[in-house]
Amino acid sequence: EGVAEVATLCDALSVDPARLAELAAGGPLFPAWALQKLRKIIDNGVAEPEFPLRWAEKDVLLALSASGKASVALPILSEIADVWADAAEDFGSYDLSAVYLALQRRRKSLA
């Protein structure tokens, strides 16, 4: 989710996400897996799943279910579940990084 939002912010600010990836590589703010997901977004490779979005959505829902009544204390995870449920409708078989496509759709609908 965070990587998809960073890429969306890059778009909104007219920042080249490839330049961001270059600057962030090897630094403490972007672990290697996050850079890999950012590169999938940059290269338009989100349709090639490493970990399908629908599986990630399932895992978030399992975590919320397992937390029981404590799920009310997990507002960020609850919001991610909502965003990913929406994204999985069209991009569920794509890589988790396809959340970016759903965020782009939301951004365009607000414009």
mmCIF file of C-alpha atoms in Angstrom:
data_model
loop_
_atom_site.group_PDB
_atom_site.id
_atom_site.type_symbol
_atom_site.label_atom_id
_atom_site.label_comp_id
_atom_site.label_asym_id
_atom_site.label_seq_id
_atom_site.Cartn_x
_atom_site.Cartn_y
_atom_site.Cartn_z
ATOM 1 C CA GLU A 1 0.000 0.000 0.000
ATOM 2 C CA GLY A 2 2.757 2.395 0.962
ATOM 3 C CA VAL A 3 4.685 1.844 -2.263
ATOM 4 C CA ALA A 4 1.548 2.369 -4.349
ATOM 5 C CA GLU A 5 0.812 5.577 -2.460
ATOM 6 C CA VAL A 6 4.372 6.834 -2.916
ATOM 7 C CA ALA A 7 4.086 6.217 -6.677
ATOM 8 C CA THR A 8 0.724 8.017 -6.708
ATOM 9 C CA LEU A 9 2.246 10.950 -4.827
ATOM 10 C CA CYS A 10 5.086 11.041 -7.371
ATOM 11 C CA ASP A 11 2.474 11.345 -10.119
ATOM 12 C CA ALA A 12 0.635 14.109 -8.294
ATOM 13 C CA LEU A 13 3.860 16.062 -7.720
ATOM 14 C CA SER A 14 5.277 15.403 -11.208
ATOM 15 C CA VAL A 15 8.237 13.579 -9.691
ATOM 16 C CA ASP A 16 9.756 10.814 -11.798
ATOM 17 C CA PRO A 17 9.291 7.624 -9.725
ATOM 18 C CA ALA A 18 12.342 6.107 -11.441
ATOM 19 C CA ARG A 19 14.433 8.965 -10.055
ATOM 20 C CA LEU A 20 12.968 8.354 -6.609
ATOM 21 C CA ALA A 21 13.873 4.657 -6.888
ATOM 22 C CA GLU A 22 17.400 5.611 -7.916
ATOM 23 C CA LEU A 23 17.812 7.969 -4.967
ATOM 24 C CA ALA A 24 16.231 5.605 -2.443
ATOM 25 C CA ALA A 25 18.152 2.469 -3.470
ATOM 26 C CA GLY A 26 20.344 1.241 -0.651
ATOM 27 C CA GLY A 27 18.921 3.706 1.850
ATOM 28 C CA PRO A 28 17.054 2.913 5.049
ATOM 29 C CA LEU A 29 13.660 4.262 3.921
ATOM 30 C CA PHE A 30 13.095 1.868 1.026
ATOM 31 C CA PRO A 31 13.867 -1.807 1.652
ATOM 32 C CA ALA A 32 14.786 -3.941 -1.367
ATOM 33 C CA TRP A 33 11.328 -5.505 -1.646
ATOM 34 C CA ALA A 34 9.688 -2.057 -1.727
ATOM 35 C CA LEU A 35 12.022 -0.915 -4.503
ATOM 36 C CA GLN A 36 11.152 -4.063 -6.436
ATOM 37 C CA LYS A 37 7.436 -3.240 -6.166
ATOM 38 C CA LEU A 38 8.098 0.376 -7.177
ATOM 39 C CA ARG A 39 10.003 -0.862 -10.216
ATOM 40 C CA LYS A 40 7.049 -3.122 -11.146
ATOM 41 C CA ILE A 41 4.853 -0.022 -11.084
ATOM 42 C CA ILE A 42 7.365 2.019 -13.099
ATOM 43 C CA ASP A 43 7.790 -0.769 -15.676
ATOM 44 C CA ASN A 44 4.054 -1.414 -15.949
ATOM 45 C CA GLY A 45 4.637 -4.962 -14.757
ATOM 46 C CA VAL A 46 1.899 -5.184 -12.156
ATOM 47 C CA ALA A 47 -0.050 -7.739 -14.204
ATOM 48 C CA GLU A 48 2.745 -10.264 -13.570
ATOM 49 C CA PRO A 49 1.987 -11.506 -10.059
ATOM 50 C CA GLU A 50 4.647 -12.380 -7.542
ATOM 51 C CA PHE A 51 2.020 -12.234 -4.823
ATOM 52 C CA PRO A 52 -1.537 -11.702 -6.116
ATOM 53 C CA LEU A 53 -3.526 -8.827 -4.704
ATOM 54 C CA ARG A 54 -6.449 -11.126 -3.895
ATOM 55 C CA TRP A 55 -4.174 -13.193 -1.619
ATOM 56 C CA ALA A 56 -2.971 -10.060 0.136
ATOM 57 C CA GLU A 57 -6.566 -8.928 0.602
ATOM 58 C CA LYS A 58 -7.433 -12.346 2.059
ATOM 59 C CA ASP A 59 -4.528 -12.067 4.510
ATOM 60 C CA VAL A 60 -5.638 -8.620 5.673
ATOM 61 C CA LEU A 61 -9.176 -9.899 6.209
ATOM 62 C CA LEU A 62 -7.838 -12.908 8.139
ATOM 63 C CA ALA A 63 -5.778 -10.596 10.358
ATOM 64 C CA LEU A 64 -8.795 -8.398 11.050
ATOM 65 C CA SER A 65 -10.943 -11.448 11.766
ATOM 66 C CA ALA A 66 -8.333 -12.928 14.088
ATOM 67 C CA SER A 67 -8.084 -9.669 15.996
ATOM 68 C CA GLY A 68 -11.756 -9.974 16.946
ATOM 69 C CA LYS A 69 -13.012 -6.998 18.905
ATOM 70 C CA ALA A 70 -9.501 -5.538 18.837
ATOM 71 C CA SER A 71 -10.016 -4.821 15.130
ATOM 72 C CA VAL A 72 -11.565 -1.489 16.111
ATOM 73 C CA ALA A 73 -8.084 -0.560 17.327
ATOM 74 C CA LEU A 74 -6.655 -1.275 13.853
ATOM 75 C CA PRO A 75 -7.989 1.640 11.783
ATOM 76 C CA ILE A 76 -5.162 1.615 9.216
ATOM 77 C CA LEU A 77 -5.512 -2.116 8.558
ATOM 78 C CA SER A 78 -9.273 -1.660 8.248
ATOM 79 C CA GLU A 79 -8.772 1.115 5.684
ATOM 80 C CA ILE A 80 -6.266 -1.013 3.763
ATOM 81 C CA ALA A 81 -8.852 -3.810 3.684
ATOM 82 C CA ASP A 82 -11.376 -1.430 2.114
ATOM 83 C CA VAL A 83 -8.913 -0.105 -0.466
ATOM 84 C CA TRP A 84 -7.691 -3.589 -1.369
ATOM 85 C CA ALA A 85 -11.236 -4.971 -1.648
ATOM 86 C CA ASP A 86 -11.997 -2.249 -4.180
ATOM 87 C CA ALA A 87 -8.723 -2.852 -6.021
ATOM 88 C CA ALA A 88 -9.160 -6.633 -6.061
ATOM 89 C CA GLU A 89 -12.435 -6.322 -7.961
ATOM 90 C CA ASP A 90 -10.510 -5.429 -11.116
ATOM 91 C CA PHE A 91 -6.916 -6.329 -10.288
ATOM 92 C CA GLY A 92 -7.157 -9.318 -7.930
ATOM 93 C CA SER A 93 -5.085 -11.614 -10.137
ATOM 94 C CA TYR A 94 -2.396 -8.953 -10.591
ATOM 95 C CA ASP A 95 0.574 -8.409 -8.309
ATOM 96 C CA LEU A 96 -0.044 -6.638 -5.017
ATOM 97 C CA SER A 97 1.609 -3.586 -6.564
ATOM 98 C CA ALA A 98 -1.517 -3.221 -8.740
ATOM 99 C CA VAL A 99 -3.028 -1.302 -5.836
ATOM 100 C CA TYR A 100 -1.332 1.585 -7.650
ATOM 101 C CA LEU A 101 -3.764 1.146 -10.571
ATOM 102 C CA ALA A 102 -6.735 1.333 -8.228
ATOM 103 C CA LEU A 103 -5.329 4.453 -6.584
ATOM 104 C CA GLN A 104 -4.844 6.021 -10.005
ATOM 105 C CA ARG A 105 -8.468 5.250 -10.827
ATOM 106 C CA ARG A 106 -9.560 6.925 -7.576
ATOM 107 C CA ARG A 107 -7.365 9.932 -8.266
ATOM 108 C CA LYS A 108 -8.811 10.383 -11.764
ATOM 109 C CA SER A 109 -12.385 10.053 -10.487
ATOM 110 C CA LEU A 110 -11.711 12.882 -8.008
ATOM 111 C CA ALA A 111 -10.242 15.166 -10.662
#
